Coordinates of C-alpha atoms in Angstrom, one line a residue:
M213 CA -43.2 -22.7 68.1
A214 CA -46.1 -23.4 65.5
N215 CA -46.0 -24.0 61.7
K216 CA -46.7 -20.6 59.8
N217 CA -46.3 -21.0 56.3
V218 CA -45.6 -16.6 55.1
D219 CA -44.3 -16.6 51.9
Y220 CA -41.8 -13.7 53.1
S221 CA -40.5 -12.7 49.8
L222 CA -41.4 -9.2 49.4
Y223 CA -41.2 -7.9 52.7
L224 CA -42.8 -3.8 52.7
V225 CA -40.9 -1.7 55.8
T226 CA -43.3 1.4 56.6
D227 CA -41.4 5.3 57.5
S228 CA -43.9 7.8 58.7
T229 CA -41.0 10.9 58.6
P230 CA -41.3 14.1 56.1
A231 CA -38.0 12.8 55.2
V232 CA -39.4 8.8 53.0
L233 CA -43.5 9.8 53.5
G234 CA -44.1 13.2 52.2
G235 CA -47.3 14.8 53.0
R236 CA -48.6 11.9 52.0
D237 CA -51.4 9.1 54.4
I238 CA -49.0 5.7 55.2
C239 CA -52.6 3.8 54.9
A240 CA -52.9 4.3 51.6
V241 CA -48.8 4.4 50.5
V242 CA -49.1 0.9 51.8
G243 CA -52.6 -0.4 50.4
Q244 CA -51.2 0.9 47.2
A245 CA -48.0 -1.9 48.4
L246 CA -50.3 -3.9 49.0
R247 CA -52.2 -4.2 45.3
G248 CA -48.5 -4.8 43.9
G249 CA -47.8 -7.4 45.9
V250 CA -46.3 -7.1 48.7
T251 CA -45.9 -10.4 50.9
V252 CA -45.6 -8.9 54.5
V253 CA -46.0 -5.7 56.3
Q254 CA -44.4 -4.2 59.6
Y255 CA -45.2 -1.0 60.4
R256 CA -42.7 0.4 62.0
D257 CA -42.6 4.2 64.1
K258 CA -40.4 5.8 66.6
T259 CA -41.8 8.7 67.2
S260 CA -45.4 9.0 67.1
D261 CA -47.6 8.6 70.8
T262 CA -48.9 5.4 71.6
R263 CA -53.0 6.2 71.1
E264 CA -51.9 7.2 67.1
L265 CA -49.4 4.0 66.8
V266 CA -52.8 2.1 67.7
D267 CA -55.1 4.3 65.5
V268 CA -52.8 3.7 62.6
A269 CA -52.3 0.0 63.2
T270 CA -55.6 -1.0 63.5
R271 CA -55.9 1.0 59.6
L272 CA -53.3 -0.9 58.3
H273 CA -54.3 -4.1 59.5
R274 CA -57.6 -3.6 57.5
L275 CA -56.1 -3.6 54.5
T276 CA -53.7 -6.7 55.3
R277 CA -56.7 -8.8 56.1
E278 CA -58.2 -7.8 52.6
H279 CA -55.3 -9.0 51.3
N280 CA -54.3 -11.5 53.6
V281 CA -51.2 -10.4 54.2
P282 CA -49.4 -10.5 58.2
L283 CA -48.9 -7.0 60.0
L284 CA -46.1 -7.1 62.2
I285 CA -45.5 -3.9 65.0
N286 CA -41.7 -3.2 64.4
D287 CA -40.9 -3.7 69.1
R288 CA -44.1 -2.8 70.0
V289 CA -45.3 -5.4 71.3
D290 CA -47.8 -3.3 73.1
V291 CA -49.1 -2.1 70.4
A292 CA -49.2 -5.5 68.5
L293 CA -51.9 -7.0 71.5
A294 CA -54.0 -3.9 71.1
V295 CA -53.9 -4.0 67.6
G296 CA -54.4 -7.8 67.7
C297 CA -51.8 -8.1 64.4
E298 CA -50.1 -11.0 63.5
G299 CA -47.3 -10.6 65.3
V300 CA -43.6 -8.0 66.1
H301 CA -40.6 -7.7 65.1
L302 CA -37.8 -7.1 67.9
G303 CA -34.5 -5.4 67.6
Q304 CA -31.3 -6.3 69.6
D305 CA -32.3 -3.7 72.5
D306 CA -36.3 -4.7 72.5
M307 CA -38.2 -7.1 74.5
S308 CA -36.5 -10.5 75.1
L309 CA -37.9 -12.9 72.4
Q310 CA -38.8 -15.5 75.7
D311 CA -40.9 -12.1 77.1
A312 CA -42.7 -11.4 73.6
R313 CA -43.7 -15.9 73.1
R314 CA -45.2 -15.4 76.5
L315 CA -47.3 -12.3 75.8
L316 CA -47.9 -12.9 72.6
G317 CA -48.5 -16.6 72.5
P318 CA -47.7 -19.0 70.1
D319 CA -49.5 -18.2 66.9
A320 CA -47.7 -15.0 67.1
I321 CA -45.6 -14.6 64.5
I322 CA -41.2 -13.0 65.9
G323 CA -38.5 -11.9 64.4
I324 CA -35.7 -10.9 65.1
S325 CA -32.4 -8.0 63.6
A326 CA -29.6 -9.8 63.3
N327 CA -26.1 -8.5 61.9
N328 CA -23.8 -11.1 62.4
G329 CA -24.0 -14.7 62.9
F330 CA -24.1 -15.2 65.9
E331 CA -26.8 -13.0 66.8
A332 CA -28.5 -14.7 64.2
I333 CA -27.8 -18.0 65.7
R334 CA -29.0 -17.2 69.1
A335 CA -32.5 -16.0 67.7
C336 CA -32.7 -19.3 66.1
Y337 CA -32.2 -20.6 69.5
A338 CA -34.4 -18.8 71.3
G339 CA -36.9 -19.5 68.9
A340 CA -37.7 -17.0 66.4
D341 CA -39.7 -17.8 63.0
Y342 CA -37.3 -16.0 60.7
L343 CA -34.4 -13.0 61.2
G344 CA -33.9 -10.0 59.6
V345 CA -30.4 -9.9 58.6
G346 CA -29.0 -6.4 57.5
A347 CA -28.2 -3.9 57.0
I348 CA -27.0 -5.4 53.8
F349 CA -26.4 -1.9 52.5
A350 CA -25.5 1.9 54.3
T351 CA -29.3 3.4 54.4
P352 CA -30.7 6.8 55.3
T353 CA -33.8 5.7 56.4
K354 CA -32.6 4.1 59.0
A355 CA -29.5 5.8 62.0
N356 CA -27.6 3.9 64.3
T357 CA -26.5 1.2 61.8
K358 CA -23.8 -0.8 62.9
S359 CA -22.1 -2.0 60.5
I360 CA -22.9 -2.8 56.7
L361 CA -22.6 -6.4 55.8
G362 CA -22.6 -6.1 51.4
T363 CA -23.6 -9.1 50.1
A364 CA -20.6 -11.3 50.8
G365 CA -21.4 -10.6 55.0
L366 CA -25.3 -11.7 54.6
Q367 CA -23.7 -14.9 52.8
Y368 CA -21.0 -15.4 55.5
I369 CA -23.7 -15.1 57.7
L370 CA -26.7 -17.8 55.5
G371 CA -23.4 -19.5 55.6
M372 CA -23.6 -19.9 59.4
L373 CA -26.6 -20.6 60.1
T374 CA -26.8 -23.4 56.9
R375 CA -24.2 -25.3 59.5
R376 CA -26.3 -25.4 62.3
P377 CA -30.2 -27.7 62.2
A378 CA -31.3 -25.6 64.7
C379 CA -30.6 -22.5 62.3
K380 CA -31.1 -23.7 58.3
L381 CA -34.7 -23.8 57.6
V382 CA -35.4 -20.6 60.2
P383 CA -36.3 -18.1 57.3
A384 CA -34.0 -14.9 56.4
V385 CA -35.1 -11.1 55.2
A386 CA -32.4 -9.1 53.9
I387 CA -33.3 -5.2 54.5
G388 CA -30.9 -2.1 54.7
G389 CA -30.8 0.2 51.0
I390 CA -32.1 -3.2 48.6
N391 CA -34.5 -1.6 45.6
H392 CA -34.8 -2.5 42.6
T393 CA -30.9 -1.7 41.3
N394 CA -29.8 -4.3 43.4
V395 CA -32.8 -6.6 44.6
Q396 CA -30.9 -8.9 41.5
R397 CA -28.0 -9.0 42.8
V398 CA -28.0 -9.4 47.4
L399 CA -30.4 -12.3 45.6
Y400 CA -27.9 -13.7 43.7
Q401 CA -24.8 -13.4 45.1
S402 CA -25.9 -14.0 48.4
E403 CA -27.2 -18.1 48.0
V404 CA -24.4 -20.3 50.0
W405 CA -23.4 -22.2 46.3
P406 CA -25.5 -24.8 46.3
F407 CA -27.9 -25.3 49.4
R408 CA -29.3 -21.6 51.0
R409 CA -30.5 -18.6 50.1
L410 CA -33.0 -15.8 51.3
D411 CA -36.7 -16.4 51.6
G412 CA -37.1 -12.8 51.2
V413 CA -35.8 -8.8 50.7
A414 CA -37.0 -5.5 52.5
V415 CA -37.9 -2.5 51.0
V416 CA -38.6 1.3 53.3
S417 CA -38.2 4.0 50.5
A418 CA -37.5 1.8 47.5
I419 CA -41.7 1.2 47.8
V420 CA -42.8 4.0 50.1
A421 CA -40.8 7.3 49.6
S422 CA -42.0 5.8 45.3
P423 CA -45.2 8.1 43.1
D424 CA -46.2 5.3 42.7
P425 CA -46.1 2.2 44.9
E426 CA -48.7 -0.1 43.3
A427 CA -45.9 -0.2 40.0
A428 CA -43.0 0.0 42.8
A429 CA -43.8 -2.8 44.2
R430 CA -45.5 -4.9 41.5
E431 CA -41.9 -4.1 39.8
L432 CA -39.7 -5.2 42.2
R433 CA -42.0 -8.1 42.9
R434 CA -41.5 -10.3 39.4
L435 CA -37.7 -8.4 39.8
V436 CA -37.1 -10.5 43.0
R437 CA -39.2 -14.4 40.8
D438 CA -37.1 -14.0 37.7
P439 CA -33.8 -15.4 37.2
P440 CA -31.0 -11.8 36.9
P441 CA -29.6 -11.2 33.7
F442 CA -26.4 -12.8 35.0
A443 CA -27.7 -16.3 36.3
T444 CA -27.3 -19.4 33.8
R445 CA -29.5 -20.2 32.2
E446 CA -31.5 -22.6 34.3
G447 CA -32.1 -26.0 32.2
T448 CA -28.7 -25.8 31.1
A449 CA -26.1 -28.1 31.2
E450 CA -23.0 -27.7 32.4
P451 CA -19.8 -28.8 31.2
R452 CA -18.0 -30.3 32.9
D453 CA -15.2 -32.8 31.1
P454 CA -12.8 -31.1 29.4
A455 CA -13.2 -32.5 26.4
D456 CA -17.0 -31.6 26.7
I457 CA -16.0 -28.0 27.3
L458 CA -13.4 -27.7 24.3
A459 CA -15.9 -28.9 22.5
L460 CA -18.2 -26.2 23.2
V461 CA -14.5 -23.3 22.5
P462 CA -15.0 -23.1 18.5
G463 CA -18.9 -22.1 18.4
V464 CA -17.9 -19.3 21.1
I465 CA -14.5 -18.0 18.6
S466 CA -17.4 -18.0 16.1
A467 CA -20.3 -16.3 18.0
M468 CA -16.9 -13.5 18.0
H469 CA -16.7 -13.3 14.5
E470 CA -19.2 -13.5 13.1
T471 CA -21.0 -10.8 15.4
T472 CA -17.9 -8.0 15.8
P473 CA -19.1 -7.5 20.3
L474 CA -18.5 -3.8 21.5
S475 CA -16.4 -4.4 24.1
H476 CA -16.0 -1.2 26.1
N477 CA -12.6 -1.0 27.9
M478 CA -12.2 1.3 30.5
T479 CA -8.4 1.2 31.2
N480 CA -5.6 3.4 30.9
L481 CA -4.0 5.2 28.2
V482 CA -1.4 2.9 28.6
V483 CA -2.6 0.0 27.6
Q484 CA -5.6 1.7 25.2
N485 CA -3.7 1.2 22.1
F486 CA -2.3 -2.0 21.8
S487 CA -6.1 -3.9 23.8
A488 CA -8.0 -2.3 20.8
N489 CA -6.4 -4.0 18.6
V490 CA -6.0 -6.9 20.4
A491 CA -10.1 -6.7 20.8
L492 CA -10.3 -6.0 16.5
A493 CA -8.2 -9.3 16.2
V494 CA -10.8 -11.6 18.3
G495 CA -13.4 -10.0 15.8
A496 CA -14.5 -7.2 18.2
S497 CA -16.0 -3.7 17.7
P498 CA -13.4 -2.0 20.8
I499 CA -14.4 2.1 22.7
M500 CA -11.9 2.7 25.1
S501 CA -13.7 5.0 26.5
N502 CA -13.1 6.4 30.6
Y503 CA -16.9 8.3 31.3
G504 CA -19.1 7.2 33.4
E505 CA -21.8 9.3 31.6
E506 CA -21.7 7.6 27.9
A507 CA -21.9 4.4 29.8
A508 CA -25.8 4.0 29.8
D509 CA -25.9 4.2 26.4
L510 CA -22.8 2.2 25.7
A511 CA -24.7 -0.5 27.7
R512 CA -27.3 -0.6 25.3
L513 CA -25.3 -2.0 22.2
G514 CA -25.2 -5.1 23.8
G515 CA -21.8 -5.9 24.5
A516 CA -19.3 -5.7 27.4
L517 CA -17.9 -4.0 29.8
V518 CA -14.0 -4.2 30.8
V519 CA -13.0 -2.0 33.9
N520 CA -9.1 -1.9 34.6
M521 CA -7.7 -0.4 37.4
G522 CA -4.4 0.4 35.8
T523 CA -5.1 3.9 37.7
V524 CA -6.6 4.0 40.8
T525 CA -8.5 7.9 41.1
P526 CA -11.6 9.3 42.9
E527 CA -12.8 10.9 39.6
G528 CA -11.7 7.8 38.1
I529 CA -13.7 5.4 40.5
G530 CA -16.2 7.2 39.8
N531 CA -16.5 6.8 36.5
Y532 CA -15.9 3.5 36.7
I533 CA -18.9 2.6 39.2
K534 CA -21.6 4.5 37.1
A535 CA -20.6 2.4 33.9
I536 CA -21.1 -1.3 36.1
K537 CA -24.7 0.3 37.3
A538 CA -25.4 0.7 33.4
Y539 CA -24.3 -2.1 32.3
N540 CA -26.2 -4.3 35.5
L541 CA -29.1 -2.5 34.0
A542 CA -28.4 -3.6 30.4
G543 CA -28.0 -6.3 31.6
R544 CA -24.3 -7.1 29.7
P545 CA -21.7 -8.6 31.0
V546 CA -19.0 -7.1 33.1
V547 CA -16.1 -7.9 33.4
F548 CA -13.4 -6.3 36.0
D549 CA -9.3 -6.3 36.2
P550 CA -8.1 -5.8 40.3
A551 CA -4.8 -4.4 38.6
G552 CA -3.0 -4.0 41.3
A553 CA -5.8 -4.6 44.1
G554 CA -2.9 -5.3 47.0
A555 CA 0.0 -2.6 46.4
T556 CA -1.8 0.5 47.9
A557 CA -4.4 0.9 50.6
V558 CA -5.7 3.5 48.0
R559 CA -6.1 0.0 45.9
R560 CA -7.4 -1.8 48.4
A561 CA -11.1 0.4 48.7
A562 CA -10.8 1.4 45.1
V563 CA -11.8 -3.0 45.3
K564 CA -13.9 -2.2 47.9
A565 CA -15.5 -0.1 46.4
I566 CA -15.9 -1.8 43.5
L567 CA -17.6 -5.3 44.0
A568 CA -20.3 -2.6 46.2
A569 CA -21.2 -1.1 43.4
G570 CA -22.8 -4.3 41.3
Y571 CA -22.8 -7.4 40.2
L572 CA -19.0 -8.3 37.9
D573 CA -19.4 -11.2 35.7
V574 CA -16.1 -11.5 35.4
I575 CA -13.2 -11.6 37.8
K576 CA -9.8 -11.3 36.1
G577 CA -6.6 -11.4 37.5
N578 CA -2.7 -12.7 38.7
E579 CA -2.8 -15.1 42.2
G580 CA -1.3 -11.9 44.2
E581 CA -4.5 -9.9 43.0
I582 CA -7.6 -12.8 43.0
A583 CA -6.1 -13.0 47.3
T584 CA -6.7 -9.9 47.9
V585 CA -9.5 -9.4 45.8
L586 CA -10.7 -11.7 47.9
D587 CA -9.3 -10.3 50.9
V588 CA -11.4 -7.2 51.0
E589 CA -14.7 -8.8 50.5
L590 CA -14.0 -11.0 53.8
E591 CA -12.3 -8.4 55.9
S592 CA -14.8 -8.4 58.0
E593 CA -15.6 -12.1 59.6
L594 CA -14.5 -11.0 62.8
R595 CA -16.8 -9.0 62.6
L596 CA -20.2 -11.3 60.8
K597 CA -18.9 -13.9 63.4
G598 CA -20.1 -11.8 66.6
A599 CA -19.7 -13.3 70.8
P600 CA -20.4 -16.9 71.0
P601 CA -23.9 -17.5 71.0
E602 CA -25.0 -18.7 75.3
G603 CA -23.5 -22.8 75.4
G604 CA -21.4 -22.1 72.4
D605 CA -18.1 -23.8 72.6
P606 CA -15.3 -20.6 72.7
Q607 CA -12.9 -23.1 70.9
D608 CA -14.9 -25.3 68.9
P609 CA -14.2 -25.0 65.3
Q610 CA -17.3 -23.4 64.6
D611 CA -17.0 -21.1 66.4
L612 CA -14.1 -19.4 66.1
P613 CA -13.6 -16.3 63.3
Q614 CA -12.1 -18.4 59.7
Q615 CA -8.5 -17.3 58.6
R616 CA -9.2 -14.1 55.9
G617 CA -7.6 -13.8 52.6
V618 CA -4.5 -14.4 51.7
D619 CA -3.6 -15.7 55.6
S620 CA -6.0 -18.1 55.1
G621 CA -3.6 -20.3 53.7
P622 CA 0.9 -21.1 53.2
S623 CA 1.8 -18.6 51.4
A624 CA 3.8 -20.9 48.6
R625 CA 0.9 -22.3 47.0
D626 CA 0.2 -25.5 44.6
D627 CA -1.8 -25.9 42.4
A628 CA -4.5 -27.3 44.3
A629 CA -5.0 -24.6 46.7
R630 CA -4.3 -22.2 43.5
A631 CA -7.7 -24.3 41.9
L632 CA -9.2 -24.0 45.8
L633 CA -8.6 -19.7 46.0
A634 CA -10.1 -18.7 42.6
V635 CA -13.4 -21.8 43.4
R636 CA -14.4 -19.6 47.3
L637 CA -13.6 -15.9 45.3
A638 CA -15.9 -17.3 42.9
R639 CA -18.5 -19.4 45.7
L640 CA -18.4 -15.6 47.7
R641 CA -19.8 -13.7 44.6
R642 CA -21.4 -15.8 42.0
C643 CA -18.9 -15.3 39.2
V644 CA -16.6 -16.9 36.4
V645 CA -12.5 -16.0 38.4
V646 CA -9.7 -16.5 36.0
M647 CA -6.3 -16.4 37.3
T648 CA -3.6 -15.8 35.1
G649 CA 0.3 -16.9 35.8
P650 CA 2.3 -19.7 35.0
T651 CA -0.9 -21.4 35.0
D652 CA -4.3 -20.0 34.2
F653 CA -7.3 -21.1 37.0
V654 CA -10.9 -20.4 35.4
A655 CA -13.7 -21.0 38.2
D656 CA -17.4 -20.9 38.8
P657 CA -18.7 -21.8 42.5
A658 CA -19.8 -26.1 40.5
R659 CA -16.0 -25.3 38.5
A660 CA -12.8 -25.4 37.9
C661 CA -10.5 -26.6 35.1
S662 CA -7.0 -25.2 34.5
L663 CA -4.0 -24.9 31.2
S664 CA -0.3 -23.8 30.9
H665 CA 0.2 -22.6 27.5
G666 CA 1.4 -19.0 26.3
H667 CA 4.7 -17.8 26.1
V668 CA 7.0 -15.9 28.3
L669 CA 6.8 -13.0 25.9
L670 CA 3.6 -12.4 26.9
S671 CA 5.5 -11.1 30.5
R672 CA 7.7 -8.5 28.1
V673 CA 5.0 -6.1 26.6
T674 CA 3.2 -3.8 27.7
G675 CA -0.8 -3.9 28.1
T676 CA -1.1 -8.1 27.3
G677 CA -2.3 -8.9 30.6
C678 CA -5.1 -6.4 30.0
S679 CA -6.5 -6.9 26.9
L680 CA -7.2 -10.5 28.2
G681 CA -9.5 -9.0 29.8
T682 CA -10.2 -8.1 26.6
V683 CA -10.7 -11.0 24.9
V684 CA -12.3 -12.2 28.1
S685 CA -14.7 -9.4 27.2
A686 CA -16.2 -10.3 23.9
A687 CA -16.8 -14.1 24.4
C688 CA -18.3 -13.9 27.4
S689 CA -21.2 -10.7 25.2
V690 CA -22.0 -13.4 22.4
S691 CA -22.3 -15.9 25.6
H692 CA -24.7 -13.9 27.1
P693 CA -27.6 -13.4 27.8
G694 CA -28.1 -17.1 30.9
G695 CA -25.3 -18.2 29.1
D696 CA -21.4 -20.2 30.0
R697 CA -19.1 -17.6 31.0
F698 CA -17.2 -20.7 32.2
V699 CA -17.1 -21.9 28.8
A700 CA -15.8 -18.6 27.5
A701 CA -13.6 -17.5 29.5
I702 CA -11.6 -20.5 28.0
A703 CA -12.3 -20.1 25.3
A704 CA -10.7 -16.6 25.4
L705 CA -8.2 -17.6 27.3
L706 CA -7.2 -20.7 24.8
L707 CA -7.3 -18.1 21.9
F708 CA -5.3 -16.1 24.0
T709 CA -2.8 -17.9 25.0
L710 CA -1.8 -20.6 22.3
S711 CA -1.6 -17.1 19.9
A712 CA 0.8 -16.9 22.4
E713 CA 3.0 -19.7 21.8
V714 CA 2.6 -19.9 18.0
A715 CA 3.5 -16.0 17.7
A716 CA 6.6 -16.8 19.1
G717 CA 7.7 -18.5 17.2
R718 CA 7.7 -16.5 14.1
C719 CA 9.6 -13.4 16.0
Q720 CA 12.8 -12.3 16.9
G721 CA 11.9 -10.6 20.3
R722 CA 9.4 -9.3 22.3
G723 CA 9.4 -5.9 19.6
T724 CA 8.7 -8.2 16.6
F725 CA 6.3 -10.2 19.1
V726 CA 3.2 -8.1 19.5
P727 CA 2.4 -7.9 15.0
A728 CA 2.8 -11.4 15.7
F729 CA 0.3 -11.9 18.2
L730 CA -2.2 -9.8 16.7
D731 CA -1.9 -11.6 13.5
V732 CA -2.1 -15.4 14.8
L733 CA -4.7 -13.7 17.1
A734 CA -6.7 -13.2 13.7
D735 CA -5.5 -16.1 11.6
C736 CA -7.1 -18.7 14.2
R737 CA -10.5 -16.5 15.0
T738 CA -10.7 -16.5 10.9
S739 CA -10.0 -19.7 10.4
T740 CA -12.7 -21.5 13.7
A741 CA -15.3 -19.9 11.8
E742 CA -14.6 -21.9 8.7
G743 CA -14.5 -24.6 10.7
D744 CA -11.2 -25.6 10.4
T745 CA -9.5 -26.4 14.4
D746 CA -6.9 -27.7 14.2
W747 CA -5.1 -24.7 15.9
L748 CA -7.7 -25.7 19.2
D749 CA -5.7 -29.9 19.1
L750 CA -3.4 -29.5 21.3
A751 CA -5.3 -27.2 24.1
Q752 CA -4.4 -29.3 27.1
L753 CA -7.3 -28.3 29.9
R754 CA -7.3 -29.5 33.3
R755 CA -10.8 -30.4 35.4
H756 CA -9.9 -30.5 39.7
D757 CA -12.8 -30.8 42.0
P758 CA -13.8 -28.0 43.2
E759 CA -13.6 -28.9 46.8
D760 CA -10.3 -30.4 47.3
G761 CA -8.8 -28.3 44.2
S762 CA -7.2 -31.8 43.2
V763 CA -6.9 -32.6 39.0
V764 CA -10.0 -35.7 38.1
A765 CA -9.8 -35.0 34.3
V766 CA -7.5 -34.1 31.7
N767 CA -8.6 -34.3 27.7
D768 CA -6.7 -36.3 25.6
L769 CA -3.6 -35.5 24.3
P770 CA -0.8 -37.5 22.9
M771 CA 2.6 -37.8 25.9
E772 CA 4.3 -35.7 23.4
L773 CA 2.8 -32.9 23.9
D774 CA 3.5 -31.7 27.3
A775 CA 2.2 -28.5 28.9
P776 CA 5.0 -25.7 28.3
E777 CA 7.4 -26.2 31.1
E778 CA 6.5 -23.0 34.3
E779 CA 8.3 -20.2 34.5
G780 CA 7.8 -17.9 38.0
E781 CA 6.1 -14.7 36.1
G782 CA 7.7 -12.4 35.0
E783 CA 8.3 -8.5 35.8
G784 CA 5.9 -5.8 33.4
E785 CA 1.8 -6.0 33.6
G786 CA 1.6 -9.4 31.0
E787 CA 1.3 -12.7 31.7
G788 CA 4.6 -14.5 33.0
K789 CA 4.6 -18.2 31.1
E790 CA 7.4 -19.9 29.9
G791 CA 7.6 -23.0 27.0
G792 CA 8.6 -22.3 24.0
A793 CA 5.6 -22.7 21.4
K794 CA 5.0 -25.5 20.5
E795 CA 7.4 -26.7 17.7
E796 CA 3.9 -28.7 16.5
A797 CA 1.9 -25.8 16.6
M798 CA 3.7 -23.6 14.9
E799 CA 4.2 -26.5 12.1
V800 CA 0.1 -26.6 11.9
V801 CA -0.7 -22.7 11.5
Q802 CA 2.2 -22.7 8.7
A803 CA 0.9 -26.2 7.0
K804 CA -2.5 -24.1 6.4
E805 CA -1.1 -20.5 5.5
E806 CA 1.5 -22.4 2.5
G807 CA -1.4 -24.5 1.2
E808 CA -3.7 -20.8 0.7

């Protein structure tokens, strides 16, 4: 196979149907797209006769040569030979790659469509110059798509390629429903951390159907080139040591105090009042609105969105999706709480729809909910694997489907397994995962930490789990854009759980816990802004190895201040915590109050 240096970053696939092209001339549209920065053009026309195909392809080739851009013909090797263009793109049911290579020669560019891992692997072994992987999203421009991959499926296929030396360097281009609103998410979330990323995206309607193809191509080119707003700022050092992470927590909480970030909560009526009061206590400005139509205006106010799946209805899911898209467009954080995700088939379907709607900066839930989200993302692994390639060993572990989601390990996980569960979802979604329980875990693709603070009373009051999402949203809001959402989530958890420990020591029971909890949240926030972080001295943060889940570091903590004893999660919506409040923690806060 000849060495072909091709820029696949913005790959245009034409569509001459009236529904997409309208009454315009395809060559004029392609000419504008080339001026906008398209790097490859594929001429696809399934209905015209051979004479017309050759005529249009000849005109297109004149245009592409002027811009030093390769022209590929979909399916029709005879047309490519007649025109003398750079190559062809073949589907799974078209001429074999070997026959096309024999006819076109070693210098021709030959791409192959792939809808699962083994189709991709087989094409690489056969000598494909690049892969067109899709469909990523549903699209009206191409009927008969075998299945929709989504970004998780795309990442899975790239991972299969990465594990094989013969495949890992073959360029891959994603196709199917990609446009201005999702292109950055596709590029970002499909990356196999930290080894493999897409070489480009293929678009159809986003350019061909645009009233201004040149402007559409130029904007897509910019989006492909620039990092998305939810990506960590390049050059920013990511702290890993627990002591270094804890040193950043006061800055996050002080920023919440000083900037009063907007926290837009889409949640059920039962918890709205409590979540709003928690937002005020931590310095945020709450808006409790479940109406998706106003999300675009709210997103422009510079806050963050919390989508809590407490109540699931078709109308509600539609509102969630509108809001997620609006906040993604504005480049603002989104926190998703998949409440009760695994309880019913309806809720699993809702999770799937929300995951497909856009980028989620943080996914927060208990162990069962996080496992369900992972299971929903991976439920098509068997389909994505496909049939073993020729010469493949069906008993080779690499060639067998992996177990899925909650079935991937024992039902009773230890802390190392819980850490790995959070990391796996974080890598799949390229986001931060907050997994709550007797021990809380926070993970991103490269890091994992845990802490065991809080109190069992958190599980005895409705709405505490939901309101934690509110605090996380406020912390992420002040860390945007390009900030460290991992540190922000840990800051939110520490403020929330340590405040609960202190409040538990002041109250008489669950009835008096809520006002005490709100008071302590506000006290810790204001004292931090004034430079007093004594309450944080009691924090114990454990760092886990993201590859095996083992604890590799703990911040310095006197031996007498061991983490509270763990107990199973209580019933109700809150996060299950045991632990009696630490007497030392109460003394710190009470001493401060007595001295004021």
